[in-house]
Amino acid sequence: MKTREEFAKEMSNLGRIGILIVLSMLFAVPTIFGLYLDALPTFGEFMKAASGILVLFVPLAISEVFIYAPILGSASYITFITGNIMNLKIPIAKNAQELMDTTNGSEQSDIITTLAISVSAIVTITMLSLGVLLLVPLKPIMTSATVMTASAYVLPALFGALTVGLLKSTGEIRVKGKIKAGVIPFILLFLVNIFVFNTYDYSGMLLIIMIPLTIFFAWILFKKKQITIEVVEKKES
Amino acid sequence: MGTFFDIVNSSLLYMLVGTVIAVVIILSLLFAKKAWKRALELGYTTAQLKTVITSTIVATIVPSIAIVIGLFALAPLLGNPWPWLRLSVIGSVTYELMAADMAASSMGVALVDLPTVGIKAFVNIMFVMTVGISAGLLVLLFFGEKIQKGIGSMGKNKQSFGIVALECFMIGLLVTFMPAILTGGVVTTLTLFTSATITISMGLIVQKYKIYWLKDFILAFALFGGMASSVLWTGLFG
């Protein structure tokens, strides 16, 4: 049996080769399409259209890797290749980790998460492909008021389910008092939301500030022994 | 040459997009196969892994409906194949519409008027949307292994702050989204509470009546119940 390091290296190699192939193919699509139609934009035209997005989304896309990789482990590769991270893959990862009672950062957690995310990606792609195939007959249903309303509330529904799971640790390690780390950042942002503006649309950008802030408070509380680690006997599932 | 929508729905674009999506499905299968084999080596049983797969499939369907709705929102503006690709690979339902809109307005065009300005603007938008979302993958490509090693070592010492930090990433996610959700209106708040109540109630039922198979479907039920309740709450308070 391979060691953890050897297997991680294998996953990493597969992930990197996958990224190289997918990125090349993604850029090949507009290039071939543009060449065929003789409609390739010039570099200047591209920069004019891209500048806003580059400024806004590139730092966000980079920081997402550092924000989500600790939750996803070696599943990060397939997660980032298939996207829809916060609105689908993170809850799916937490669900699988909770089901198998894995410990954060362990190989077991990594493997179970990779399995769940890969399966989830295939399901979503299949559903999207069916959506494309059945675009015409499905349109009245998918654009009905009921379905549109329900789909607008996917994030609150996800967070309702996620919050409950977060109150307990899984695996052989219990981090006691971890919720305390989020109290001050939560109050601060809550006040901003009440008195300044609703931050919902800016949540992606705010993560860059809020996660380090939460970890900073966790560090202080850990030093003050307000957050403690307990290693427990793992139950057989 | 046909109309704008004839071109953006052409068989050439379907073929190009279909090839990329097929490769991503193969990659997902490869990752799943490797994870499955390794999980068996680590001592998981086939039954446990099937539980993970069943629970994942059921829990994926509900949020995926929201992603398919994203496809229905983008298709009238950008045709069918391009949104199909963008939502299947790297993209996210929240990013794509915003990115397309920003790219179009930077060119001085409203997204709805794209058919009137010609196909070059559409190709430009394809490039811009791809570049904007690719940065994360580039970071993983060059630093993924280092990040992995870092996470591995954080989780190794079971008494170190690394363990606490790993657990606090999820807390950080929660404290970022929760204030906005809780102050985002009655319907949003009630939807959150409905989903949380379903999660807690089903957890209690599993414990009390020892219906362990039900545990695999808690997330799916909470999502479905939460989203369905939003229709009721909108009717009552929206």
Tab-separated table of C-alpha atoms in Angstrom:
chain	number	residue	atom	x	y	z
A	1	MET	CA	0.000	0.000	0.000
A	2	LYS	CA	1.259	3.470	-0.907
A	3	THR	CA	2.136	5.895	1.894
A	4	ARG	CA	-0.009	8.992	2.403
A	5	GLU	CA	2.699	11.135	0.799
A	6	GLU	CA	3.013	8.866	-2.243
A	7	PHE	CA	-0.741	8.817	-2.774
A	8	ALA	CA	-1.036	12.591	-2.271
A	9	LYS	CA	1.684	13.056	-4.898
A	10	GLU	CA	-0.261	10.814	-7.300
A	11	MET	CA	-3.475	12.825	-6.756
A	12	SER	CA	-1.556	16.053	-7.131
A	13	ASN	CA	-0.037	14.866	-10.437
A	14	LEU	CA	-3.445	13.839	-11.759
A	15	GLY	CA	-4.889	17.174	-10.628
A	16	ARG	CA	-2.140	19.206	-12.257
A	17	ILE	CA	-2.304	17.292	-15.537
A	18	GLY	CA	-6.098	17.690	-15.416
A	19	ILE	CA	-5.801	21.440	-14.857
A	20	LEU	CA	-3.326	21.802	-17.741
A	21	ILE	CA	-5.600	19.879	-20.114
A	22	VAL	CA	-8.794	21.652	-19.019
A	23	LEU	CA	-7.251	25.137	-19.114
A	24	SER	CA	-5.794	24.541	-22.587
A	25	MET	CA	-9.132	23.229	-23.840
A	26	LEU	CA	-11.056	26.113	-22.256
A	27	PHE	CA	-8.953	28.668	-24.101
A	28	ALA	CA	-9.037	26.556	-27.267
A	29	VAL	CA	-12.855	26.886	-27.449
A	30	PRO	CA	-13.030	30.685	-28.055
A	31	THR	CA	-9.779	30.586	-30.070
A	32	ILE	CA	-11.002	27.935	-32.554
A	33	PHE	CA	-14.489	29.450	-32.650
A	34	GLY	CA	-13.074	32.950	-33.231
A	35	LEU	CA	-10.614	31.767	-35.876
A	36	TYR	CA	-13.320	29.834	-37.733
A	37	LEU	CA	-15.581	32.876	-37.807
A	38	ASP	CA	-12.703	35.305	-38.364
A	39	ALA	CA	-13.876	37.118	-35.254
A	40	LEU	CA	-10.901	37.019	-32.884
A	41	PRO	CA	-10.677	40.180	-30.778
A	42	THR	CA	-7.434	42.159	-30.736
A	43	PHE	CA	-5.439	42.284	-27.497
A	44	GLY	CA	-6.589	45.886	-26.965
A	45	GLU	CA	-10.244	44.934	-27.398
A	46	PHE	CA	-9.786	42.035	-25.018
A	47	MET	CA	-8.112	44.210	-22.362
A	48	LYS	CA	-10.838	46.845	-22.637
A	49	ALA	CA	-13.488	44.231	-21.894
A	50	ALA	CA	-11.429	42.293	-19.337
A	51	SER	CA	-9.929	45.038	-17.158
A	52	GLY	CA	-12.849	45.274	-14.692
A	53	ILE	CA	-13.108	41.526	-14.324
A	54	LEU	CA	-9.365	41.053	-13.948
A	55	VAL	CA	-9.247	43.594	-11.112
A	56	LEU	CA	-12.297	42.190	-9.339
A	57	PHE	CA	-12.255	38.465	-9.935
A	58	VAL	CA	-8.604	37.451	-10.257
A	59	PRO	CA	-7.705	38.302	-6.604
A	60	LEU	CA	-10.958	36.622	-5.576
A	61	ALA	CA	-10.251	33.466	-7.585
A	62	ILE	CA	-6.728	33.293	-6.107
A	63	SER	CA	-7.893	33.792	-2.528
A	64	GLU	CA	-10.600	31.141	-2.996
A	65	VAL	CA	-7.889	28.516	-3.349
A	66	PHE	CA	-6.454	29.400	0.062
A	67	ILE	CA	-9.922	29.695	1.632
A	68	TYR	CA	-11.354	26.399	0.407
A	69	ALA	CA	-8.286	24.148	0.081
A	70	PRO	CA	-8.092	23.496	3.860
A	71	ILE	CA	-11.687	22.250	3.812
A	72	LEU	CA	-11.273	20.256	0.609
A	73	GLY	CA	-7.763	18.797	0.895
A	74	SER	CA	-6.670	16.918	-2.219
A	75	ALA	CA	-10.234	17.194	-3.509
A	76	SER	CA	-9.337	20.833	-4.305
A	77	TYR	CA	-8.219	19.896	-7.815
A	78	ILE	CA	-11.471	18.351	-8.994
A	79	THR	CA	-13.468	20.953	-7.025
A	80	PHE	CA	-11.820	23.906	-8.702
A	81	ILE	CA	-11.964	22.246	-12.134
A	82	THR	CA	-15.720	21.719	-11.837
A	83	GLY	CA	-16.584	24.942	-9.958
A	84	ASN	CA	-19.787	25.867	-8.101
A	85	ILE	CA	-17.770	25.701	-4.896
A	86	MET	CA	-19.701	27.584	-2.211
A	87	ASN	CA	-23.162	26.888	-3.582
A	88	LEU	CA	-22.620	23.130	-3.937
A	89	LYS	CA	-19.234	21.526	-3.366
A	90	ILE	CA	-18.521	22.775	0.186
A	91	PRO	CA	-21.858	21.506	1.582
A	92	ILE	CA	-21.353	18.197	-0.254
A	93	ALA	CA	-17.834	17.907	1.197
A	94	LYS	CA	-19.044	18.634	4.753
A	95	ASN	CA	-21.941	16.203	4.330
A	96	ALA	CA	-19.608	13.366	3.298
A	97	GLN	CA	-17.072	14.177	6.043
A	98	GLU	CA	-19.861	14.153	8.606
A	99	LEU	CA	-21.364	10.904	7.293
A	100	MET	CA	-18.036	9.084	7.575
A	101	ASP	CA	-17.047	10.969	10.757
A	102	THR	CA	-13.635	11.972	9.406
A	103	THR	CA	-11.090	14.257	11.055
A	104	ASN	CA	-10.145	17.532	9.337
A	105	GLY	CA	-6.783	17.346	7.607
A	106	SER	CA	-6.665	13.532	7.712
A	107	GLU	CA	-6.173	11.339	4.653
A	108	GLN	CA	-9.573	9.734	5.273
A	109	SER	CA	-11.204	13.164	5.075
A	110	ASP	CA	-9.346	13.920	1.827
A	111	ILE	CA	-10.348	10.678	0.160
A	112	ILE	CA	-14.008	10.711	1.173
A	113	THR	CA	-14.257	14.360	0.079
A	114	THR	CA	-12.640	13.577	-3.293
A	115	LEU	CA	-15.101	10.732	-3.888
A	116	ALA	CA	-18.113	12.882	-2.966
A	117	ILE	CA	-17.009	15.922	-5.008
A	118	SER	CA	-16.251	13.840	-8.107
A	119	VAL	CA	-19.663	12.164	-7.939
A	120	SER	CA	-21.354	15.516	-7.291
A	121	ALA	CA	-19.609	17.070	-10.316
A	122	ILE	CA	-20.813	14.247	-12.576
A	123	VAL	CA	-24.397	14.676	-11.303
A	124	THR	CA	-24.368	18.447	-11.902
A	125	ILE	CA	-22.872	18.107	-15.390
A	126	THR	CA	-25.455	15.434	-16.239
A	127	MET	CA	-28.272	17.684	-15.033
A	128	LEU	CA	-26.898	20.648	-17.001
A	129	SER	CA	-26.598	18.469	-20.095
A	130	LEU	CA	-30.206	17.356	-19.650
A	131	GLY	CA	-31.107	21.020	-19.210
A	132	VAL	CA	-29.503	21.825	-22.584
A	133	LEU	CA	-31.203	18.852	-24.264
A	134	LEU	CA	-34.599	19.653	-22.786
A	135	LEU	CA	-34.282	23.444	-22.854
A	136	VAL	CA	-37.504	23.967	-24.770
A	137	PRO	CA	-39.860	21.576	-22.907
A	138	LEU	CA	-38.360	22.434	-19.507
A	139	LYS	CA	-38.473	26.201	-19.951
A	140	PRO	CA	-42.038	26.741	-18.638
A	141	ILE	CA	-41.214	24.767	-15.471
A	142	MET	CA	-37.760	26.164	-14.836
A	143	THR	CA	-38.863	29.752	-15.373
A	144	SER	CA	-42.061	29.400	-13.335
A	145	ALA	CA	-42.436	31.753	-10.366
A	146	THR	CA	-42.304	28.876	-7.863
A	147	VAL	CA	-39.050	27.365	-9.142
A	148	MET	CA	-37.419	30.790	-9.620
A	149	THR	CA	-38.336	31.823	-6.069
A	150	ALA	CA	-37.103	28.569	-4.542
A	151	SER	CA	-33.809	28.682	-6.429
A	152	ALA	CA	-33.155	32.254	-5.304
A	153	TYR	CA	-32.991	30.954	-1.716
A	154	VAL	CA	-30.507	28.132	-2.219
A	155	LEU	CA	-27.793	29.803	-0.120
A	156	PRO	CA	-29.910	30.436	3.019
A	157	ALA	CA	-31.153	26.830	2.776
A	158	LEU	CA	-27.559	25.579	2.468
A	159	PHE	CA	-26.387	27.661	5.402
A	160	GLY	CA	-29.271	26.495	7.580
A	161	ALA	CA	-28.169	22.911	7.059
A	162	LEU	CA	-24.437	23.668	7.289
A	163	THR	CA	-24.610	25.649	10.526
A	164	VAL	CA	-26.061	22.758	12.456
A	165	GLY	CA	-23.334	20.415	11.244
A	166	LEU	CA	-20.662	22.920	12.197
A	167	LEU	CA	-21.647	23.066	15.815
A	168	LYS	CA	-20.199	19.604	16.233
A	169	SER	CA	-16.745	18.347	15.232
A	170	THR	CA	-16.304	15.086	13.373
A	171	GLY	CA	-13.594	12.455	13.659
A	172	GLU	CA	-11.247	11.789	16.500
A	173	ILE	CA	-10.554	15.425	17.302
A	174	ARG	CA	-12.915	17.770	19.095
A	175	VAL	CA	-12.019	21.458	19.023
A	176	LYS	CA	-13.881	22.731	22.032
A	177	GLY	CA	-15.001	26.346	22.081
A	178	LYS	CA	-14.223	26.914	18.369
A	179	ILE	CA	-17.480	28.832	17.902
A	180	LYS	CA	-16.060	31.551	20.207
A	181	ALA	CA	-13.540	32.465	17.480
A	182	GLY	CA	-16.392	33.630	15.272
A	183	VAL	CA	-18.240	35.738	17.849
A	184	ILE	CA	-16.463	39.092	17.399
A	185	PRO	CA	-16.171	38.859	13.578
A	186	PHE	CA	-19.862	37.913	13.470
A	187	ILE	CA	-20.928	40.866	15.645
A	188	LEU	CA	-18.781	43.277	13.625
A	189	LEU	CA	-20.259	42.173	10.320
A	190	PHE	CA	-23.754	42.007	11.787
A	191	LEU	CA	-23.451	45.691	12.784
A	192	VAL	CA	-22.212	46.570	9.287
A	193	ASN	CA	-25.256	44.794	7.859
A	194	ILE	CA	-27.680	46.611	10.147
A	195	PHE	CA	-26.225	50.109	10.001
A	196	VAL	CA	-24.267	50.340	6.759
A	197	PHE	CA	-25.343	47.946	3.961
A	198	ASN	CA	-26.232	44.333	3.272
A	199	THR	CA	-23.005	42.518	2.492
A	200	TYR	CA	-24.604	39.475	0.794
A	201	ASP	CA	-23.368	40.387	-2.707
A	202	TYR	CA	-19.852	41.079	-1.405
A	203	SER	CA	-19.484	37.874	0.624
A	204	GLY	CA	-16.881	36.432	-1.758
A	205	MET	CA	-14.609	39.426	-1.255
A	206	LEU	CA	-15.303	39.642	2.467
A	207	LEU	CA	-14.054	36.085	2.966
A	208	ILE	CA	-10.529	37.378	2.336
A	209	ILE	CA	-10.868	39.504	5.485
A	210	MET	CA	-13.225	37.439	7.631
A	211	ILE	CA	-11.417	34.098	7.529
A	212	PRO	CA	-8.013	35.462	8.629
A	213	LEU	CA	-9.818	37.557	11.286
A	214	THR	CA	-11.610	34.468	12.638
A	215	ILE	CA	-8.353	32.502	12.686
A	216	PHE	CA	-6.644	35.415	14.448
A	217	PHE	CA	-9.273	35.361	17.224
A	218	ALA	CA	-9.009	31.565	17.348
A	219	TRP	CA	-5.255	31.928	17.898
A	220	ILE	CA	-5.762	34.385	20.782
A	221	LEU	CA	-8.406	32.139	22.363
A	222	PHE	CA	-6.229	29.056	21.844
A	223	LYS	CA	-3.341	30.783	23.637
A	224	LYS	CA	-5.706	31.756	26.466
A	225	LYS	CA	-6.921	28.126	26.591
A	226	GLN	CA	-10.465	29.231	25.735
A	227	ILE	CA	-10.282	26.919	22.725
A	228	THR	CA	-8.950	23.471	23.483
A	229	ILE	CA	-8.315	20.267	21.551
A	230	GLU	CA	-9.573	16.938	22.739
A	231	VAL	CA	-8.629	13.667	21.088
A	232	VAL	CA	-11.425	11.155	21.493
A	233	GLU	CA	-11.775	7.457	20.768
A	234	LYS	CA	-13.315	7.239	17.269
A	235	LYS	CA	-16.638	5.421	17.206
A	236	GLU	CA	-17.070	2.645	14.664
A	237	SER	CA	-19.495	3.859	12.021
B	1	MET	CA	-23.831	33.170	-42.185
B	2	GLY	CA	-26.955	32.987	-40.002
B	3	THR	CA	-28.245	35.185	-37.228
B	4	PHE	CA	-26.370	35.742	-33.962
B	5	PHE	CA	-28.250	32.907	-32.273
B	6	ASP	CA	-27.656	30.548	-35.228
B	7	ILE	CA	-23.928	31.126	-34.767
B	8	VAL	CA	-23.766	30.897	-30.959
B	9	ASN	CA	-25.898	27.735	-31.112
B	10	SER	CA	-23.916	26.271	-34.025
B	11	SER	CA	-22.857	22.634	-34.135
B	12	LEU	CA	-19.196	23.761	-34.112
B	13	LEU	CA	-19.600	25.369	-30.688
B	14	TYR	CA	-21.628	22.415	-29.402
B	15	MET	CA	-18.826	20.089	-30.546
B	16	LEU	CA	-16.068	22.154	-28.937
B	17	VAL	CA	-17.979	22.535	-25.679
B	18	GLY	CA	-19.081	18.892	-25.653
B	19	THR	CA	-15.448	17.751	-25.977
B	20	VAL	CA	-14.312	19.815	-22.975
B	21	ILE	CA	-17.242	18.580	-20.879
B	22	ALA	CA	-16.504	14.958	-21.849
B	23	VAL	CA	-12.890	15.416	-20.699
B	24	VAL	CA	-14.054	16.881	-17.372
B	25	ILE	CA	-16.411	13.923	-16.842
B	26	ILE	CA	-13.528	11.517	-17.537
B	27	LEU	CA	-11.361	13.428	-15.045
B	28	SER	CA	-14.111	13.266	-12.406
B	29	LEU	CA	-14.422	9.518	-12.978
B	30	LEU	CA	-10.642	9.109	-12.642
B	31	PHE	CA	-10.626	11.026	-9.340
B	32	ALA	CA	-13.617	9.025	-8.090
B	33	LYS	CA	-11.955	5.724	-9.057
B	34	LYS	CA	-8.685	6.613	-7.334
B	35	ALA	CA	-10.508	7.803	-4.202
B	36	TRP	CA	-12.663	4.652	-4.136
B	37	LYS	CA	-9.625	2.338	-4.360
B	38	ARG	CA	-7.704	4.287	-1.743
B	39	ALA	CA	-10.705	4.384	0.602
B	40	LEU	CA	-10.930	0.570	0.431
B	41	GLU	CA	-7.197	0.364	1.229
B	42	LEU	CA	-7.753	2.648	4.219
B	43	GLY	CA	-10.352	0.258	5.598
B	44	TYR	CA	-13.680	1.680	4.417
B	45	THR	CA	-16.208	-0.902	3.278
B	46	THR	CA	-17.974	-0.881	-0.087
B	47	ALA	CA	-21.268	-0.333	1.760
B	48	GLN	CA	-19.896	2.810	3.468
B	49	LEU	CA	-18.645	4.211	0.168
B	50	LYS	CA	-21.970	3.487	-1.518
B	51	THR	CA	-23.634	5.420	1.309
B	52	VAL	CA	-21.398	8.425	0.555
B	53	ILE	CA	-22.241	8.192	-3.156
B	54	THR	CA	-26.006	7.841	-2.636
B	55	SER	CA	-26.124	10.695	-0.144
B	56	THR	CA	-24.012	12.877	-2.462
B	57	ILE	CA	-26.199	12.192	-5.498
B	58	VAL	CA	-29.415	12.998	-3.636
B	59	ALA	CA	-27.947	16.094	-1.976
B	60	THR	CA	-26.511	17.375	-5.286
B	61	ILE	CA	-29.798	17.289	-7.188
B	62	VAL	CA	-31.523	20.161	-5.344
B	63	PRO	CA	-28.735	22.797	-5.585
B	64	SER	CA	-28.074	21.663	-9.160
B	65	ILE	CA	-31.613	22.741	-10.077
B	66	ALA	CA	-30.534	26.288	-9.148
B	67	ILE	CA	-27.504	25.879	-11.452
B	68	VAL	CA	-29.725	24.644	-14.296
B	69	ILE	CA	-31.889	27.730	-13.752
B	70	GLY	CA	-28.680	29.746	-14.243
B	71	LEU	CA	-28.417	28.041	-17.621
B	72	PHE	CA	-31.962	29.154	-18.453
B	73	ALA	CA	-31.046	32.725	-17.468
B	74	LEU	CA	-27.874	32.795	-19.591
B	75	ALA	CA	-29.118	30.888	-22.662
B	76	PRO	CA	-31.365	33.669	-24.030
B	77	LEU	CA	-28.364	36.037	-23.888
B	78	LEU	CA	-25.411	33.841	-24.864
B	79	GLY	CA	-26.960	30.810	-26.564
B	80	ASN	CA	-26.986	27.281	-25.150
B	81	PRO	CA	-23.509	25.728	-25.514
B	82	TRP	CA	-21.404	28.481	-23.948
B	83	PRO	CA	-23.390	28.724	-20.650
B	84	TRP	CA	-23.459	24.897	-20.599
B	85	LEU	CA	-19.645	24.938	-20.572
B	86	ARG	CA	-19.278	27.845	-18.170
B	87	LEU	CA	-21.580	26.280	-15.583
B	88	SER	CA	-20.065	22.782	-15.951
B	89	VAL	CA	-16.374	23.714	-15.767
B	90	ILE	CA	-14.812	26.017	-13.106
B	91	GLY	CA	-17.688	28.501	-13.250
B	92	SER	CA	-20.380	29.255	-10.774
B	93	VAL	CA	-23.930	30.317	-11.287
B	94	THR	CA	-23.363	33.596	-9.432
B	95	TYR	CA	-20.168	34.549	-11.298
B	96	GLU	CA	-21.102	33.879	-14.896
B	97	LEU	CA	-23.936	36.332	-15.423
B	98	MET	CA	-22.044	39.069	-13.594
B	99	ALA	CA	-18.862	38.419	-15.611
B	100	ALA	CA	-20.704	38.429	-18.940
B	101	ASP	CA	-22.524	41.610	-17.997
B	102	MET	CA	-19.326	43.377	-16.876
B	103	ALA	CA	-17.454	42.352	-20.031
B	104	ALA	CA	-20.294	43.579	-22.246
B	105	SER	CA	-20.646	46.909	-20.448
B	106	SER	CA	-16.847	47.444	-20.629
B	107	MET	CA	-17.279	47.222	-24.411
B	108	GLY	CA	-20.060	49.789	-24.162
B	109	VAL	CA	-22.823	47.275	-24.902
B	110	ALA	CA	-25.691	46.030	-22.776
B	111	LEU	CA	-25.671	42.223	-22.598
B	112	VAL	CA	-29.180	42.065	-24.062
B	113	ASP	CA	-27.978	44.022	-27.100
B	114	LEU	CA	-25.118	41.616	-27.831
B	115	PRO	CA	-26.872	40.128	-30.920
B	116	THR	CA	-26.889	43.577	-32.530
B	117	VAL	CA	-23.126	44.232	-32.268
B	118	GLY	CA	-21.796	41.128	-33.937
B	119	ILE	CA	-20.059	37.888	-33.121
B	120	LYS	CA	-16.642	39.428	-32.346
B	121	ALA	CA	-18.023	40.882	-29.114
B	122	PHE	CA	-19.376	37.465	-28.181
B	123	VAL	CA	-15.970	35.802	-28.773
B	124	ASN	CA	-14.386	38.548	-26.686
B	125	ILE	CA	-16.830	37.820	-23.849
B	126	MET	CA	-15.938	34.114	-24.105
B	127	PHE	CA	-12.264	34.974	-23.572
B	128	VAL	CA	-12.943	37.416	-20.739
B	129	MET	CA	-15.173	34.989	-18.825
B	130	THR	CA	-12.537	32.267	-19.172
B	131	VAL	CA	-9.622	34.446	-18.046
B	132	GLY	CA	-11.486	35.799	-15.024
B	133	ILE	CA	-12.256	32.383	-13.629
B	134	SER	CA	-8.973	30.640	-14.475
B	135	ALA	CA	-6.711	32.326	-11.917
B	136	GLY	CA	-7.641	29.890	-9.149
B	137	LEU	CA	-6.690	26.924	-11.310
B	138	LEU	CA	-3.324	28.513	-12.117
B	139	VAL	CA	-2.618	28.911	-8.387
B	140	LEU	CA	-3.483	25.247	-7.837
B	141	LEU	CA	-1.363	24.234	-10.806
B	142	PHE	CA	1.761	25.909	-9.442
B	143	PHE	CA	1.199	25.837	-5.677
B	144	GLY	CA	-1.342	23.033	-5.191
B	145	GLU	CA	1.209	20.524	-3.951
B	146	LYS	CA	2.726	23.000	-1.477
B	147	ILE	CA	-0.734	23.913	-0.162
B	148	GLN	CA	-1.562	20.212	0.184
B	149	LYS	CA	1.622	19.558	2.147
B	150	GLY	CA	0.835	22.545	4.372
B	151	ILE	CA	-2.652	21.243	5.147
B	152	GLY	CA	-1.294	17.755	5.765
B	153	SER	CA	1.233	19.056	8.274
B	154	MET	CA	-1.413	21.298	9.928
B	155	GLY	CA	-3.496	18.200	10.602
B	156	LYS	CA	-0.570	16.043	11.715
B	157	ASN	CA	0.114	17.363	15.210
B	158	LYS	CA	-3.157	16.742	16.992
B	159	GLN	CA	-2.431	19.258	19.754
B	160	SER	CA	-1.223	22.147	17.587
B	161	PHE	CA	-3.011	25.332	16.571
B	162	GLY	CA	-3.041	23.985	12.989
B	163	ILE	CA	-5.968	21.726	13.906
B	164	VAL	CA	-7.879	24.690	15.349
B	165	ALA	CA	-7.128	26.807	12.270
B	166	LEU	CA	-8.430	24.046	9.964
B	167	GLU	CA	-11.692	23.867	11.920
B	168	CYS	CA	-11.996	27.661	11.925
B	169	PHE	CA	-12.060	27.975	8.121
B	170	MET	CA	-15.678	26.795	8.181
B	171	ILE	CA	-16.490	29.103	11.104
B	172	GLY	CA	-15.016	31.960	9.040
B	173	LEU	CA	-17.256	31.023	6.120
B	174	LEU	CA	-20.283	31.070	8.388
B	175	VAL	CA	-19.547	34.409	10.015
B	176	THR	CA	-19.094	35.942	6.556
B	177	PHE	CA	-22.428	34.801	5.147
B	178	MET	CA	-24.665	34.601	8.215
B	179	PRO	CA	-24.970	38.328	9.135
B	180	ALA	CA	-26.016	39.153	5.568
B	181	ILE	CA	-28.511	36.262	5.492
B	182	LEU	CA	-29.963	37.064	8.921
B	183	THR	CA	-30.471	40.724	8.021
B	184	GLY	CA	-31.411	40.056	4.407
B	185	GLY	CA	-35.169	40.017	4.915
B	186	VAL	CA	-37.833	37.859	6.531
B	187	VAL	CA	-37.995	35.272	3.747
B	188	THR	CA	-34.217	34.706	3.731
B	189	THR	CA	-34.086	34.353	7.525
B	190	LEU	CA	-37.101	32.031	7.700
B	191	THR	CA	-35.682	29.874	4.901
B	192	LEU	CA	-32.451	29.509	6.865
B	193	PHE	CA	-34.328	28.579	10.047
B	194	THR	CA	-36.564	26.098	8.212
B	195	SER	CA	-33.553	24.316	6.781
B	196	ALA	CA	-31.800	24.318	10.193
B	197	THR	CA	-34.954	23.007	11.910
B	198	ILE	CA	-35.263	20.162	9.395
B	199	THR	CA	-31.585	19.281	9.927
B	200	ILE	CA	-31.940	19.232	13.727
B	201	SER	CA	-35.283	17.367	13.704
B	202	MET	CA	-34.030	14.686	11.317
B	203	GLY	CA	-30.837	14.303	13.367
B	204	LEU	CA	-32.962	13.725	16.463
B	205	ILE	CA	-35.199	11.219	14.653
B	206	VAL	CA	-32.109	9.299	13.483
B	207	GLN	CA	-30.780	9.168	17.060
B	208	LYS	CA	-34.055	8.399	18.807
B	209	TYR	CA	-35.497	5.809	16.444
B	210	LYS	CA	-32.113	4.533	15.195
B	211	ILE	CA	-33.124	4.988	11.535
B	212	TYR	CA	-29.522	5.327	10.410
B	213	TRP	CA	-30.213	5.273	6.656
B	214	LEU	CA	-32.126	8.530	7.070
B	215	LYS	CA	-28.852	10.250	8.048
B	216	ASP	CA	-27.697	9.990	4.411
B	217	PHE	CA	-30.556	12.205	3.240
B	218	ILE	CA	-30.596	14.958	5.876
B	219	LEU	CA	-28.813	17.528	3.686
B	220	ALA	CA	-31.061	16.767	0.705
B	221	PHE	CA	-34.239	17.057	2.799
B	222	ALA	CA	-33.032	20.246	4.511
B	223	LEU	CA	-32.210	21.853	1.171
B	224	PHE	CA	-35.435	20.807	-0.471
B	225	GLY	CA	-37.543	21.738	2.560
B	226	GLY	CA	-35.739	25.061	2.995
B	227	MET	CA	-36.094	26.054	-0.649
B	228	ALA	CA	-39.709	24.880	-0.838
B	229	SER	CA	-40.529	26.827	2.334
B	230	SER	CA	-39.136	30.006	0.718
B	231	VAL	CA	-42.090	29.874	-1.692
B	232	LEU	CA	-44.486	29.765	1.264
B	233	TRP	CA	-42.632	32.532	3.145
B	234	THR	CA	-42.593	34.691	-0.015
B	235	GLY	CA	-46.364	34.193	-0.318
B	236	LEU	CA	-46.868	35.186	3.304
B	237	PHE	CA	-44.306	37.956	3.806
B	238	GLY	CA	-42.622	38.660	0.449
